[in-house]
Every structure is written in structure tokens, then in C-alpha cells.
Coordinates of C-alpha atoms in Angstrom, one line a residue:
X39 CA 8.5 22.2 -63.0
X40 CA 6.2 19.7 -61.5
X41 CA 8.1 16.7 -62.9
X42 CA 11.3 18.0 -61.2
X43 CA 9.5 18.4 -57.9
X44 CA 8.5 14.8 -58.0
X45 CA 11.9 13.6 -59.0
X46 CA 13.7 15.6 -56.3
X47 CA 11.2 14.6 -53.7
X48 CA 12.0 10.9 -54.2
X49 CA 15.7 11.6 -54.6
X50 CA 15.6 13.1 -51.1
X51 CA 13.4 10.4 -49.6
X52 CA 15.7 7.7 -50.8
X53 CA 18.9 9.4 -49.6
X54 CA 20.2 10.0 -53.1
X55 CA 20.1 13.8 -53.2
X56 CA 23.2 14.2 -50.9
X57 CA 25.3 12.7 -53.7
X58 CA 24.6 15.6 -56.1
X59 CA 27.1 18.4 -56.2
X60 CA 25.3 20.6 -58.8
X61 CA 21.7 21.0 -59.9
X62 CA 21.3 22.5 -63.4
X63 CA 18.0 23.3 -65.0
X64 CA 16.6 24.5 -68.3
X65 CA 13.2 26.1 -69.1
X66 CA 10.4 25.0 -66.7
X67 CA 12.9 23.1 -64.4
X68 CA 14.4 26.5 -63.4
X69 CA 11.0 27.5 -62.1
X70 CA 11.2 24.5 -59.8
X71 CA 14.7 25.4 -58.7
X72 CA 13.8 29.0 -58.0
X73 CA 10.8 27.9 -55.8
X74 CA 13.0 25.4 -53.9
X75 CA 16.0 27.8 -53.3
X76 CA 13.7 30.3 -51.6
X77 CA 14.4 28.3 -48.5
X78 CA 17.9 27.9 -47.2
X79 CA 19.2 24.3 -47.2
X80 CA 15.8 23.1 -48.6
X81 CA 17.3 19.6 -49.4
X82 CA 17.5 18.9 -45.7
X83 CA 13.8 19.5 -45.4
X84 CA 11.7 17.6 -47.9
X85 CA 8.5 19.2 -46.4
X86 CA 9.4 22.3 -48.4
X87 CA 8.7 20.4 -51.7
X88 CA 5.2 19.8 -50.4
X89 CA 4.9 23.5 -49.5
X90 CA 5.8 24.4 -53.1
X91 CA 3.4 21.8 -54.5
X92 CA 0.6 23.2 -52.4
X93 CA 1.3 26.7 -53.6
X94 CA 1.2 25.6 -57.2
X95 CA -2.1 23.9 -56.7
X96 CA -3.9 26.4 -54.6
X97 CA -2.0 29.7 -54.6
X98 CA -2.6 32.8 -56.8
X99 CA -1.2 36.1 -57.7
X100 CA -3.7 38.9 -58.6
X101 CA -3.6 40.5 -62.0
X102 CA -3.2 43.9 -60.2
X103 CA 0.0 42.7 -58.5
X104 CA 1.3 41.3 -61.7
X105 CA 0.6 44.5 -63.6
X106 CA 2.3 46.6 -60.9
X107 CA 5.3 44.3 -61.1
X108 CA 5.4 44.9 -64.9
X109 CA 5.2 48.6 -64.4
X110 CA 8.2 48.3 -62.1
X111 CA 10.1 46.5 -64.8
X112 CA 9.2 49.1 -67.3
X113 CA 10.5 51.9 -65.1
X114 CA 13.7 50.2 -64.1
X115 CA 14.8 48.3 -67.2
X116 CA 16.6 50.3 -69.9
X117 CA 16.2 47.2 -72.2
X118 CA 12.5 46.5 -71.7
X119 CA 11.4 43.6 -73.9
X120 CA 8.7 40.9 -74.2
X121 CA 10.6 39.0 -71.6
X122 CA 9.6 41.6 -69.0
X123 CA 6.0 41.2 -70.0
X124 CA 6.2 37.4 -69.9
X125 CA 8.0 37.4 -66.6
X126 CA 5.6 39.8 -64.8
X127 CA 2.3 38.6 -66.3
X128 CA 2.7 34.9 -67.2
X129 CA 5.3 33.4 -64.9
X130 CA 3.6 34.4 -61.6
X131 CA 0.3 33.0 -62.9
X132 CA 2.0 29.6 -63.2
X133 CA 4.4 29.5 -60.2
X134 CA 1.9 31.4 -58.1
X135 CA 4.4 33.9 -56.6
X136 CA 6.3 37.1 -57.4
X137 CA 9.8 36.6 -56.1
X138 CA 11.7 39.9 -55.8
X139 CA 14.9 38.3 -54.4
X140 CA 18.0 38.0 -56.5
X141 CA 20.2 35.1 -57.4
X142 CA 23.3 36.6 -55.8
X143 CA 21.4 36.6 -52.5
X144 CA 21.9 32.8 -52.4
X145 CA 25.7 32.8 -52.2
X146 CA 26.0 31.8 -48.5
X147 CA 22.6 30.2 -47.5
X148 CA 22.7 26.9 -49.4
X149 CA 25.8 25.2 -48.1
X150 CA 23.9 21.9 -47.8
X151 CA 22.1 22.0 -51.1
X152 CA 23.4 21.2 -54.6
X153 CA 24.9 24.3 -56.2
X154 CA 22.2 25.8 -58.5
X155 CA 22.9 26.5 -62.2
X156 CA 20.3 28.3 -64.3
X157 CA 20.8 28.0 -68.1
X158 CA 19.8 30.1 -71.1
X159 CA 21.3 30.7 -74.5
X160 CA 22.4 33.8 -76.3
X161 CA 19.9 34.2 -79.1
X162 CA 22.2 36.3 -81.3
X163 CA 25.0 33.8 -81.1
X164 CA 22.6 31.0 -81.9
X165 CA 21.6 32.9 -85.1
X166 CA 25.2 33.4 -85.9
X167 CA 26.0 29.7 -85.3
X168 CA 28.6 30.5 -82.6
X169 CA 28.4 27.2 -80.7
X170 CA 30.9 28.1 -77.9
X171 CA 29.4 31.5 -77.3
X172 CA 25.7 30.3 -77.4
X173 CA 25.5 28.4 -74.1
X174 CA 25.1 30.7 -71.0
X175 CA 24.6 30.0 -67.3
X176 CA 23.8 31.9 -64.2
X177 CA 24.8 30.9 -60.7
X178 CA 24.8 32.8 -57.3
X179 CA 28.4 33.9 -57.9
X180 CA 28.8 34.3 -61.7
X181 CA 27.0 34.6 -65.0
X182 CA 28.6 33.9 -68.3
X183 CA 29.4 31.7 -71.3
X184 CA 29.8 28.1 -70.2
X185 CA 32.1 26.9 -72.9
X186 CA 33.7 30.2 -74.0
X187 CA 34.9 30.9 -70.4
X188 CA 33.8 34.6 -70.1
X189 CA 32.1 35.4 -66.9
X190 CA 31.0 38.4 -64.8
X191 CA 29.8 38.6 -61.2
X192 CA 26.1 37.8 -61.1
X193 CA 25.3 41.0 -59.2
X194 CA 26.8 42.9 -62.2
X195 CA 25.0 41.0 -64.9
X196 CA 22.9 43.6 -66.6
X197 CA 25.3 46.5 -65.8
X198 CA 27.1 48.5 -68.5
X199 CA 30.7 47.5 -69.3
X200 CA 33.2 48.9 -71.9
X201 CA 36.4 47.1 -72.7
X202 CA 35.9 45.0 -69.6
X203 CA 35.5 47.9 -67.2
X204 CA 32.3 48.5 -65.3
X205 CA 31.0 52.0 -66.4
X206 CA 27.5 52.0 -64.9
X207 CA 25.9 49.7 -62.3
X208 CA 22.4 48.5 -62.9
X209 CA 20.1 46.7 -60.5
X210 CA 20.4 42.9 -60.6
X211 CA 17.4 41.1 -62.1
X212 CA 15.0 39.6 -59.6
X213 CA 14.1 35.9 -59.5
X214 CA 10.8 36.4 -61.2
X215 CA 12.5 37.9 -64.2
X216 CA 15.2 35.2 -64.2
X217 CA 12.5 32.6 -64.3
X218 CA 10.9 34.4 -67.3
X219 CA 14.2 34.6 -69.0
X220 CA 15.0 30.9 -68.5
X221 CA 11.4 29.9 -69.4
X222 CA 10.8 32.1 -72.4
X223 CA 9.5 29.4 -74.6
X224 CA 8.0 31.8 -77.2
X225 CA 11.1 33.9 -77.6
X226 CA 12.9 32.5 -80.7
X227 CA 12.1 34.0 -84.1
X228 CA 13.7 31.0 -85.8
X229 CA 11.5 28.5 -84.0
X230 CA 8.3 30.6 -84.5
X231 CA 9.0 30.9 -88.2
X232 CA 9.5 27.1 -88.5
X233 CA 6.2 26.5 -86.7
X234 CA 4.5 29.0 -89.1
X235 CA 6.1 27.3 -92.0
X236 CA 4.9 23.9 -90.9
X237 CA 1.4 25.4 -90.4
X238 CA 1.6 27.0 -93.8
X239 CA 2.3 23.7 -95.5
X240 CA -0.1 21.6 -93.4
X241 CA -3.7 20.5 -94.1
X242 CA -5.6 19.1 -97.1
X243 CA -5.9 22.4 -98.9
X244 CA -2.1 22.9 -99.0
X245 CA -1.7 19.4 -100.4
X246 CA -4.2 20.2 -103.2
X247 CA -2.6 23.6 -103.9
X248 CA 1.1 22.9 -103.3
X249 CA 1.9 22.8 -107.0
X250 CA 0.3 26.1 -107.7
X251 CA 2.9 28.7 -108.8
X252 CA 1.4 31.4 -106.5
X253 CA 1.6 29.1 -103.5
X254 CA 5.2 28.1 -104.4
X255 CA 6.2 31.7 -104.5
X256 CA 4.8 32.4 -101.0
X257 CA 6.4 29.3 -99.7
X258 CA 9.8 30.2 -101.2
X259 CA 9.7 33.7 -99.7
X260 CA 9.1 32.3 -96.3
X261 CA 12.0 29.8 -96.8
X262 CA 14.2 32.7 -97.7
X263 CA 13.3 34.5 -94.5
X264 CA 14.1 31.3 -92.6
X265 CA 17.5 31.2 -94.3
X266 CA 18.5 34.5 -92.6
X267 CA 18.4 32.6 -89.3
X268 CA 19.2 29.0 -90.2
X269 CA 22.2 29.9 -92.4
X270 CA 21.2 27.6 -95.2
X271 CA 22.4 28.2 -98.8
X272 CA 19.8 30.6 -100.4
X273 CA 21.0 29.9 -104.0
X274 CA 18.3 27.3 -105.0
X275 CA 15.6 29.3 -103.4
X276 CA 16.7 32.5 -105.2
X277 CA 16.6 30.7 -108.5
X278 CA 13.1 29.4 -107.9
X279 CA 11.8 32.8 -106.7
X280 CA 13.3 34.7 -109.6
X281 CA 11.7 32.3 -112.1
X282 CA 8.4 33.0 -110.5
X283 CA 8.9 36.7 -110.3
X284 CA 9.6 37.1 -114.1
X285 CA 7.5 40.0 -115.4
X286 CA 6.2 41.0 -112.0
X287 CA 6.7 44.5 -110.5
X288 CA 6.8 45.8 -107.0
X289 CA 4.8 48.5 -105.2
X290 CA 7.0 51.2 -106.8
X291 CA 6.6 49.7 -110.3
X292 CA 10.2 48.3 -110.5
X293 CA 10.8 44.8 -111.7
X294 CA 11.1 42.3 -108.9
X295 CA 14.3 40.2 -108.7
X296 CA 16.4 38.9 -105.8
X297 CA 20.2 38.9 -105.8
X298 CA 22.0 38.3 -102.6
X299 CA 25.4 37.6 -104.1
X300 CA 27.4 38.0 -100.9
X301 CA 25.7 41.2 -99.7
X302 CA 25.0 41.9 -96.1
X303 CA 22.0 40.6 -94.2
X304 CA 20.4 44.0 -94.0
X305 CA 20.3 44.3 -97.8
X306 CA 19.0 40.7 -98.1
X307 CA 16.2 41.4 -95.6
X308 CA 15.2 44.5 -97.5
X309 CA 15.0 42.6 -100.7
X310 CA 12.9 39.8 -99.1
X311 CA 10.7 42.5 -97.5
X312 CA 10.2 44.2 -100.9
X313 CA 9.1 40.8 -102.5
X314 CA 6.9 39.9 -99.6
X315 CA 5.1 43.2 -99.6
X316 CA 4.5 42.9 -103.4
X317 CA 3.4 39.3 -103.1
X318 CA 1.0 40.2 -100.3
X319 CA -0.4 43.2 -102.2
X320 CA -0.7 41.7 -105.7
X321 CA -1.1 38.0 -104.9
X322 CA -4.6 37.7 -106.2
X323 CA -4.0 39.8 -109.2
X324 CA -1.1 37.5 -110.1
X325 CA -3.1 34.4 -109.4
X326 CA -6.7 35.1 -110.5
X327 CA -7.7 31.5 -110.5
X328 CA -7.4 31.4 -106.7
X329 CA -9.8 34.3 -106.2
X330 CA -12.7 32.0 -105.7
X331 CA -10.9 30.3 -102.8
X332 CA -10.1 33.7 -101.3
X333 CA -13.7 34.9 -101.5
X334 CA -14.9 31.9 -99.5
X335 CA -13.3 33.5 -96.4
X336 CA -15.0 36.8 -97.1
X337 CA -18.2 34.8 -97.5
X338 CA -17.7 33.1 -94.2
X339 CA -17.2 36.4 -92.4
X340 CA -20.2 37.8 -94.3
X341 CA -22.5 35.0 -93.3
X342 CA -21.7 35.4 -89.7
X343 CA -22.2 39.2 -89.9
X344 CA -25.4 38.8 -91.7
X345 CA -26.6 36.3 -89.1
X346 CA -26.0 39.0 -86.4
X347 CA -28.0 41.5 -88.4
X348 CA -31.0 39.1 -88.4
X349 CA -30.8 39.0 -84.6
X350 CA -32.2 42.6 -84.5
X351 CA -35.9 42.9 -84.0
X352 CA -37.8 43.0 -87.4
X353 CA -39.9 45.8 -86.0
X354 CA -36.8 48.0 -85.6
X355 CA -35.8 47.3 -89.1
X356 CA -39.1 48.3 -90.6
X357 CA -38.8 51.6 -92.3
X358 CA -35.3 51.0 -93.7
X359 CA -33.3 53.3 -91.5
X360 CA -30.2 54.8 -93.0
X361 CA -27.7 52.7 -90.9
X362 CA -29.3 49.5 -92.1
X363 CA -29.4 50.8 -95.6
X364 CA -25.7 51.6 -95.6
X365 CA -24.8 48.4 -93.9
X366 CA -26.6 46.2 -96.4
X367 CA -25.2 48.2 -99.3
X368 CA -21.7 47.8 -98.0
X369 CA -22.3 44.0 -97.7
X370 CA -23.6 43.8 -101.3
X371 CA -20.8 45.9 -102.6
X372 CA -18.2 43.7 -101.0
X373 CA -20.0 40.6 -102.5
X374 CA -20.2 42.2 -105.9
X375 CA -16.4 42.6 -106.1
X376 CA -15.9 38.9 -106.3
X377 CA -19.3 37.8 -107.7
X378 CA -18.1 37.5 -111.3
X379 CA -15.5 34.9 -110.3
X380 CA -18.2 32.9 -108.4
X381 CA -21.1 33.0 -110.7
X382 CA -20.9 29.2 -111.2
X383 CA -21.2 28.4 -107.5
X384 CA -24.7 28.3 -106.0
X385 CA -23.6 29.1 -102.5
X386 CA -22.3 32.7 -103.0
X387 CA -25.2 33.3 -105.5
X388 CA -27.7 32.3 -102.9
X389 CA -26.3 34.7 -100.3
X390 CA -26.1 37.5 -102.8
X391 CA -29.7 36.9 -103.9
X392 CA -31.0 37.0 -100.2
X393 CA -29.1 40.3 -99.7
X394 CA -30.4 41.8 -102.9
X395 CA -34.0 40.8 -101.9
X396 CA -33.8 42.5 -98.6
X397 CA -32.0 45.5 -100.0
X398 CA -34.5 46.0 -102.8
X399 CA -37.4 45.9 -100.3
X400 CA -35.8 48.6 -98.2
X401 CA -35.2 50.7 -101.4
X402 CA -38.7 50.1 -102.7
X403 CA -37.3 48.6 -105.9
X404 CA -38.7 45.8 -108.0
X405 CA -38.0 42.5 -106.3
X406 CA -40.2 40.1 -108.1
X407 CA -37.5 38.5 -110.2
X408 CA -35.4 37.8 -107.1
X409 CA -38.2 35.6 -105.6
X410 CA -38.2 33.3 -108.6
X411 CA -34.4 33.2 -108.7
X412 CA -34.2 32.3 -105.0
X413 CA -36.7 29.5 -105.4
X414 CA -34.6 28.1 -108.1
X415 CA -31.5 28.2 -105.9
X416 CA -33.3 26.8 -102.9
X417 CA -34.8 23.8 -104.8
X418 CA -34.1 20.6 -102.9
X419 CA -32.6 22.4 -100.0
X420 CA -33.6 21.3 -96.5
X421 CA -33.4 23.4 -93.2
X422 CA -31.7 22.1 -90.1
X423 CA -35.0 20.7 -89.0
X424 CA -35.5 18.9 -92.3
X425 CA -38.2 20.9 -93.9
X426 CA -38.2 22.4 -97.4
X427 CA -37.1 26.0 -97.7
X428 CA -39.1 27.8 -100.4
X429 CA -40.8 31.1 -100.8
X430 CA -44.6 30.6 -101.4
X431 CA -45.2 33.2 -104.1
X432 CA -48.9 33.6 -103.4
X433 CA -48.2 34.4 -99.7
X434 CA -45.4 36.8 -100.7
X435 CA -47.6 38.7 -103.2
X436 CA -50.4 39.1 -100.7
X437 CA -48.0 40.3 -97.8
X438 CA -47.5 43.9 -96.9
X439 CA -44.1 45.6 -96.6
X440 CA -43.7 44.7 -92.9
X441 CA -44.6 41.0 -93.4
X442 CA -42.2 40.8 -96.4
X443 CA -39.4 42.1 -94.3
X444 CA -40.1 39.5 -91.6
X445 CA -40.3 36.8 -94.2
X446 CA -37.0 37.8 -95.8
X447 CA -35.2 38.0 -92.4
X448 CA -36.5 34.6 -91.4
X449 CA -35.4 33.2 -94.8
X450 CA -31.9 34.7 -94.3
X451 CA -31.6 33.2 -90.8
X452 CA -32.6 29.8 -92.1
X453 CA -30.1 30.0 -94.9
X454 CA -27.3 31.1 -92.5
X455 CA -28.0 28.1 -90.2
X456 CA -27.9 25.6 -93.0
X457 CA -25.4 27.2 -95.4
X458 CA -22.3 25.1 -94.6
X459 CA -24.2 21.8 -94.6
X460 CA -25.4 22.7 -98.1
X461 CA -22.0 23.8 -99.4
X462 CA -19.2 22.0 -97.5
X463 CA -16.8 22.5 -100.4
X464 CA -16.6 26.2 -99.5
X465 CA -15.9 25.7 -95.9
X466 CA -12.3 24.4 -96.4
X467 CA -11.3 26.6 -99.3
X468 CA -9.6 29.3 -97.2
X469 CA -5.9 28.4 -97.4
X470 CA -4.8 31.2 -99.6
X471 CA -6.2 34.0 -97.4
X472 CA -4.4 32.3 -94.5
X473 CA -1.2 32.5 -96.4
X474 CA -1.7 36.2 -97.0
X475 CA -2.4 36.9 -93.3
X476 CA 0.5 34.7 -92.1
X477 CA 3.0 36.5 -94.4
X478 CA 1.9 39.8 -93.0
X479 CA 2.2 38.4 -89.5
X480 CA 5.7 37.1 -90.2
X481 CA 6.7 40.6 -91.4
X482 CA 5.5 42.1 -88.2
X483 CA 6.9 39.3 -86.1
X484 CA 10.4 39.9 -87.4
X485 CA 10.3 43.5 -86.5
X486 CA 8.6 43.3 -83.0
X487 CA 9.5 39.9 -81.5
X488 CA 12.2 41.2 -79.2
X489 CA 13.0 39.1 -76.1
X490 CA 15.7 39.0 -73.4
X491 CA 17.6 42.3 -74.2
X492 CA 20.5 42.9 -71.9
X493 CA 23.7 45.0 -71.8
X494 CA 26.6 43.1 -73.3
X495 CA 29.4 43.0 -70.6
X496 CA 31.8 41.8 -73.3
X497 CA 31.3 44.9 -75.4
X498 CA 34.7 45.9 -76.9
X499 CA 36.6 43.6 -74.5
X500 CA 40.0 42.3 -75.6
X501 CA 39.4 38.6 -75.7
X502 CA 40.7 37.0 -79.0
X503 CA 39.2 33.6 -78.1
X504 CA 35.7 35.2 -78.1
X505 CA 34.2 35.7 -81.5
X506 CA 34.3 39.4 -82.5
X507 CA 30.6 39.3 -83.5
X508 CA 29.7 38.9 -79.9
X509 CA 32.1 41.6 -78.7
X510 CA 30.9 44.2 -81.2
X511 CA 27.3 44.8 -79.9
X512 CA 26.4 47.0 -76.9
X513 CA 23.4 44.7 -76.1
X514 CA 22.6 41.1 -76.7
X515 CA 19.5 38.9 -76.3
X516 CA 19.0 35.8 -74.2
X517 CA 16.2 33.1 -74.3
X518 CA 15.0 29.8 -73.1
X519 CA 17.8 27.2 -73.6
X520 CA 15.2 24.6 -74.3
X521 CA 14.7 26.2 -77.7
X522 CA 18.1 24.8 -78.7
X523 CA 18.5 21.7 -76.5
X524 CA 15.9 20.9 -73.9
X525 CA 18.4 19.7 -71.3
X526 CA 21.3 21.6 -69.6
X527 CA 24.0 19.1 -70.4
X528 CA 26.6 21.8 -71.4
X529 CA 26.6 23.3 -67.9
X530 CA 27.5 19.9 -66.5
X531 CA 30.1 19.4 -69.2
X532 CA 32.0 22.6 -68.3
X533 CA 35.6 21.3 -68.0
X534 CA 36.4 22.9 -64.6
X535 CA 33.5 21.0 -63.0
X536 CA 35.0 17.6 -63.7
X537 CA 31.7 15.8 -63.5
X538 CA 31.7 12.0 -63.3
X539 CA 28.0 11.2 -63.4
X540 CA 25.0 13.1 -64.9
X541 CA 21.6 12.1 -63.8
X542 CA 19.3 13.5 -66.4
X543 CA 15.6 13.8 -65.7
X544 CA 14.1 14.5 -69.1
X545 CA 10.7 16.2 -69.1
X546 CA 10.6 17.0 -72.8
X547 CA 7.6 16.6 -75.0
X548 CA 8.1 14.5 -78.2
X549 CA 11.0 12.2 -78.8
X550 CA 12.3 11.2 -75.3
X551 CA 15.8 10.5 -76.7
X552 CA 16.2 13.8 -78.7
X553 CA 18.2 15.7 -76.1
X554 CA 20.7 12.9 -75.9
X555 CA 21.3 12.8 -79.6
X556 CA 21.5 16.5 -80.0
X557 CA 24.0 16.9 -77.2
X558 CA 26.1 14.1 -78.5
X559 CA 26.3 15.7 -82.0
X560 CA 27.2 19.1 -80.5
X561 CA 29.8 17.6 -78.2
X562 CA 31.4 15.8 -81.2
X563 CA 31.6 19.2 -83.1
X564 CA 33.1 20.9 -80.1
X565 CA 35.5 18.2 -79.0
X566 CA 33.8 17.7 -75.6
X567 CA 33.8 14.2 -74.0
X568 CA 30.4 12.6 -74.1
X569 CA 29.4 8.9 -74.0
X570 CA 28.3 7.1 -77.1
X571 CA 24.5 7.1 -77.4
X572 CA 22.8 4.0 -78.8
X573 CA 19.0 3.3 -78.7
X574 CA 16.4 1.5 -80.8
X575 CA 13.2 2.7 -82.4
X576 CA 11.1 1.2 -79.6
X577 CA 13.0 3.4 -77.2
X578 CA 11.5 6.4 -78.9
X579 CA 7.9 5.1 -79.1
X580 CA 7.9 3.2 -75.9
X581 CA 10.9 4.3 -73.7
X582 CA 12.0 2.5 -70.7
X583 CA 12.2 4.3 -67.4
X584 CA 16.0 4.1 -67.0
X585 CA 19.0 4.2 -69.4
X586 CA 22.7 4.1 -68.5
X587 CA 25.3 5.4 -71.1
X588 CA 28.7 4.6 -69.6
X589 CA 31.6 6.9 -69.9
X590 CA 35.3 5.9 -70.0
X591 CA 38.2 7.7 -68.5
X592 CA 37.3 11.4 -68.5
X593 CA 34.0 10.9 -70.2
X594 CA 31.1 11.2 -67.7
X595 CA 28.4 8.5 -67.4
X596 CA 24.9 9.6 -68.2
X597 CA 21.8 8.2 -66.6
X598 CA 18.8 9.2 -68.7
X599 CA 15.3 9.0 -67.2
X600 CA 12.3 10.0 -69.5
X601 CA 9.4 11.3 -67.5
X602 CA 6.7 9.1 -69.1
X603 CA 7.8 5.6 -69.9
X604 CA 6.5 2.0 -70.1
X605 CA 7.6 1.3 -66.5
X606 CA 5.6 4.0 -64.8
X607 CA 2.8 4.5 -67.3
X608 CA 2.3 1.0 -68.8
X609 CA -0.4 0.9 -71.5
X610 CA -1.4 4.5 -70.6
X611 CA 1.8 6.1 -71.9
X612 CA 0.1 8.1 -74.7
X613 CA -2.7 9.1 -72.4
X614 CA -0.2 10.7 -70.0
X615 CA 1.7 12.4 -72.8
X616 CA -1.5 14.0 -74.0
X617 CA -2.8 14.9 -70.5
X618 CA 0.3 16.8 -69.4
X619 CA 1.0 19.0 -72.3
X620 CA 3.3 22.0 -72.1
X621 CA 1.0 24.8 -73.3
X622 CA -2.2 24.5 -71.3
X623 CA -1.8 26.9 -68.4
X624 CA -1.4 25.9 -64.7
X625 CA -2.2 22.3 -63.7
X626 CA -5.0 21.6 -61.3
X627 CA -4.1 20.4 -57.7
X628 CA -5.1 16.8 -58.7
X629 CA -2.9 16.9 -61.8
X630 CA 0.0 18.2 -59.8
X631 CA -0.3 15.5 -57.1
X632 CA -0.6 12.8 -59.8
X633 CA 2.4 14.1 -61.8
X634 CA 4.6 14.4 -58.8
X635 CA 3.9 10.8 -57.9
X636 CA 4.4 9.6 -61.5
X637 CA 7.8 11.4 -61.7
X638 CA 8.8 10.1 -58.3
X639 CA 8.2 6.5 -59.4
X640 CA 11.1 6.9 -61.8
X641 CA 13.5 7.2 -58.9
X642 CA 11.7 4.7 -56.6
X643 CA 11.6 2.0 -59.3
X644 CA 15.3 2.4 -60.0
X645 CA 16.8 3.2 -56.6
X646 CA 19.1 0.1 -56.5
X647 CA 20.4 0.7 -60.1
X648 CA 21.1 4.3 -59.2
X649 CA 23.1 3.3 -56.1
X650 CA 25.0 0.7 -58.1
X651 CA 26.0 3.2 -60.8
X652 CA 27.1 5.7 -58.1
X653 CA 29.2 3.0 -56.4
X654 CA 30.8 2.1 -59.7
X655 CA 31.8 5.7 -60.3
X656 CA 33.3 5.9 -56.8
X657 CA 35.4 2.8 -57.4
X658 CA 36.7 4.3 -60.7
X659 CA 37.8 7.4 -58.9

């Protein structure tokens, strides 16, 4: 959003904005567009960009106002989803405004501005690998499938249609919701699952455990879940999973085996769910050798909890009240469950002995042997301050009950403070419990992660050129187009627009050439004219500030301008990439001012080249 403000500001200042017929945005760039198009013919008044920048840096929208806007969405939207929550609560926090106007309001008040095109993708079509039906755009006049050529009036997008006939009008979405729809960066199950999968396989513990059969089974199950969305061949995964499931039974006692064999996706998902549930429930019974690693997480939670117990006044604990007695017994019982598997490790034994000592004192039972055992376990151990930590037996024997409780509490606190420095090997051994929690999260994610639900205006319409899978559903789901390709090239490549030159300001994180290569591949598959893309490895690690990929005949020329490059950042390229990350909330006023300037330099530094390319295009015409 901020990068586009800076780019457009210099385009206007240098007299280049008048050459643009269309302005198309994806993801955060649409937030910039929505803010600019609030004002009629904004491109004739560059001061409006400064007004928007000022609002971003110093404006605010109260939580109360955002919550009331969310309530309004809930009451008005038949297809309430997470996009409503995102649009009402998150977007205004970033763009600093709740915009209740609608896109169709802008049909007649922007005759001097580039025509705005907001882009999203159809999530369902993406999952079904329907390339033509995936790309979707919204303009002041029409909303529809860019490449498939199926549109509806923007004011009627969201209304109910049957066989192409409007059967029930619904209110048009407001601009705040449209920004949330276009910028719903967390909406895609497929992307979320890939991120979780990468997380699942990352870190030192995964590298050490990756060959373990239990870990391979969990990983294979997640891969099979991903297959439902990516369309990959599940056969190799099925073979691996079934080999690992030999002799294992599910929650109902039946033998676990997977067999898709051309069955529908609902049946496949049910099979995967059955295996996942069983794996989550019985994982540590199937893989007893990993129990010690699992217990380390329990131990970590326990140490923190026990630390909190010691914060209570010792005087209040004297007398062994029933609540303390039950709490400590619960702690000890939870420790005992796994104690057998950890008898060889001094860390868990130490914690267990401290608990037993305090518990025995409260119960009035014989504790003498515990003092000797503790001293053995504490031999050679130093506190955080560097002193030896031992129980002086003479002092202990002479102390009364109250003093012993204070001594045991003090001892517990010292052990808690120093525990992870004594036993660093336990601190990192938590990978397997993470797997268990992630798998449960994935299961819930697949059921509840619903975004961008909208009535399908193509429901039962007679249009043979549109895939029937799209025409069958009463509703469909839309999401941030950046989750597929983070640049709105397809809207510019719509044949009817006859575009000669695309000036692409790329604000993507990561590989600065990725959007180009992805678009080129898709265009090749779809038979859409697009220039040949050539670049070197250095263009990825240290991109230049300006690239021209010339088109011939009916192929448009593409000017590609990465936001951060060696021309405007110099040796501080990586510093700028890290400073201006995507997921860090609203930027400060200083960051906004700096980034607007940095983005503007990409235009200022290349003004003459831009003019020359435009003139060449005119000569070709």
C-alpha cells in the first residue's frame, strides 16, 4: 500500500500518470487504490496522496467503531465468514478508515483517473485447478472472471442468481469489505497447510528425528491432506502410509488402511481424518521411544507452574491447606505417569524429588531419604549467582515445620531458575508434542477456515465454455490474488483491453522476479501473449531498479520495477527488506515517509527510460 503511494506520487510529479489507461492492484495495493479513489479525479491533485499518507501515519479507528462495523456485517451478510472479521477489525486498523461507500459509486466521478481494477481469485477454482475460472476482477461497472469472460454488474455482485436470472437483490459490499477481500492474506487453506508443513519439517529436532517411523507417518498424513488441494498423485504416499499402518487399529478398533482408488474427495478426506485421529490419539503408544521427548514439554509447563506456586507467601502455605495439597498431588501424579521412562535423566528426577519433598512435608510423612537423594542430584550444581546448591542436613534436622517449608520453597525456586542451564538437552526435545498439536490444529483448520463466501451468480447458468464445477455450486469463495500470483498481470492481459505496455511495480517479499516467471508459465499454458522473461541469479539476490521485457506484435511490453533494489538501496538492500516486512502491523509515520520516498526513487531514477519506452510503443502503433 505504502509502496504504491510512493510510486504513484512520483508518476504524477513527473507527468507520467496521464499515460496510464488502467490501474490494477492485488492485495495491499488495492488498499492504496481504495484510499485514492475516495476523491474524484485524484490523479489531478497529487496533494491527495499526501493526505492519505498523513492518515496512515497519524489516523486511527477505535475498536468500538470496528466492532460495530463487524456487527453490521454479521446482520447483513448471509454468507458471513472470516473475511468479514478481517475486513471490519484488521483492515481499518491498517488503513485508518472505515469506508462505507461502494465500488459502483465510482462509475462517473473518475473520468480523469486511470480506470481502477481490483483483483482477487476464486479459491474453489484454484483448488480445482481451473485456470481460466480462477482469476477474478472487480471494477466500478462489472465484476467477473477475467479470462473466462463471465461478468455481472458490480452492484449485483453478491446477489442471488439462478440460471442467469436475478432472483434476489442483496446490498453491494462496501469498500472496507472489498479491501478485506482483496487483501485476505491468511485465507488460503492450501498456503496455510504448506506453511505448517514447512514448520513441521524445520529445526534441529526434526533433522534428528526425520527417519523415525512415527515422524514419517505424521508427515505422510499431512502430505496426503495437502494432496487434496494441490492435486498431486497420492499413490506413493498411500503406499508409505499403509506400510506404517500395518497392525495398527483406529479409535473404533478397526484396522487402519488407506485406499482412495478413484473415490470422491469426501471419502478420501474421511479416511485421512480417521488415520489422523488415530495417529493423534495413539502416537505415543505406537512410538514409546519418543515418550521421553514428549515428557520434556510437560516438564517445561510443570516447571513454570511450580515456579508460580513458589511466588505465594510461605506463611500462607504453612498448614498444608487442601487446595495446595490437591495441587501438589496433581503435579506429582502427572509426573509419575512418565517417570518410568525418564528414570535415567537427572533433570526430571530432580524436579520429582523436590515435589515429593514438599508434598511429604505437607502430609507429615517421612522425608529423610528425600534429603539425601536431593543432595546427590544437586552435587556440582551451581545457582544463577554461582553458589553451590545443597541442603545442609544438620540445619534441616534442627528446623521446625515452618522453617522446613520455607527451605523447600526456596530450594524449589532456585532449581526452577537454574533448571534449563543445568539440563539444556531437555529444552529442545519438544518436537513430537508440537507435531501432535499441529495435526489437531490442521484438522480444525480444514473445518473452520472459511473465507470470502459469496453467492455464485453463475449457478446453473447455461454457459458451456465455463467449467461445470463452477456452475454447480450456489456459493463460492474468493481470496487475495497474491496467494496465487502477487501481481495482477492477468487483468492487464484481458484480450479486450488491448494493452501495449504494462508498468509493473512489484512490492513482493522474497524473489523479486517470481511474479514474472509465474505469469509467463501461466500465459504459456493458457495461450496468452506474454514477453519472454530472461534474468540472471544476481537479478534475484541483487535486483536492478528497472527491467524492460519487450513484446513483439500483439505481445505487450513489460517494465518490471522491484521495490527494493541496488539502485535505490545500495549496500543496505537486505536491511530494507527486513525493515519493511509484510506481517508487522501498521508502519510508523517515519517508516511511511521513508518508504514513500524510496518507492518514488524508482520512478525518478528511471524517468527518461520510461519516457523512451512509451515513445517506442507509440511509434509501433
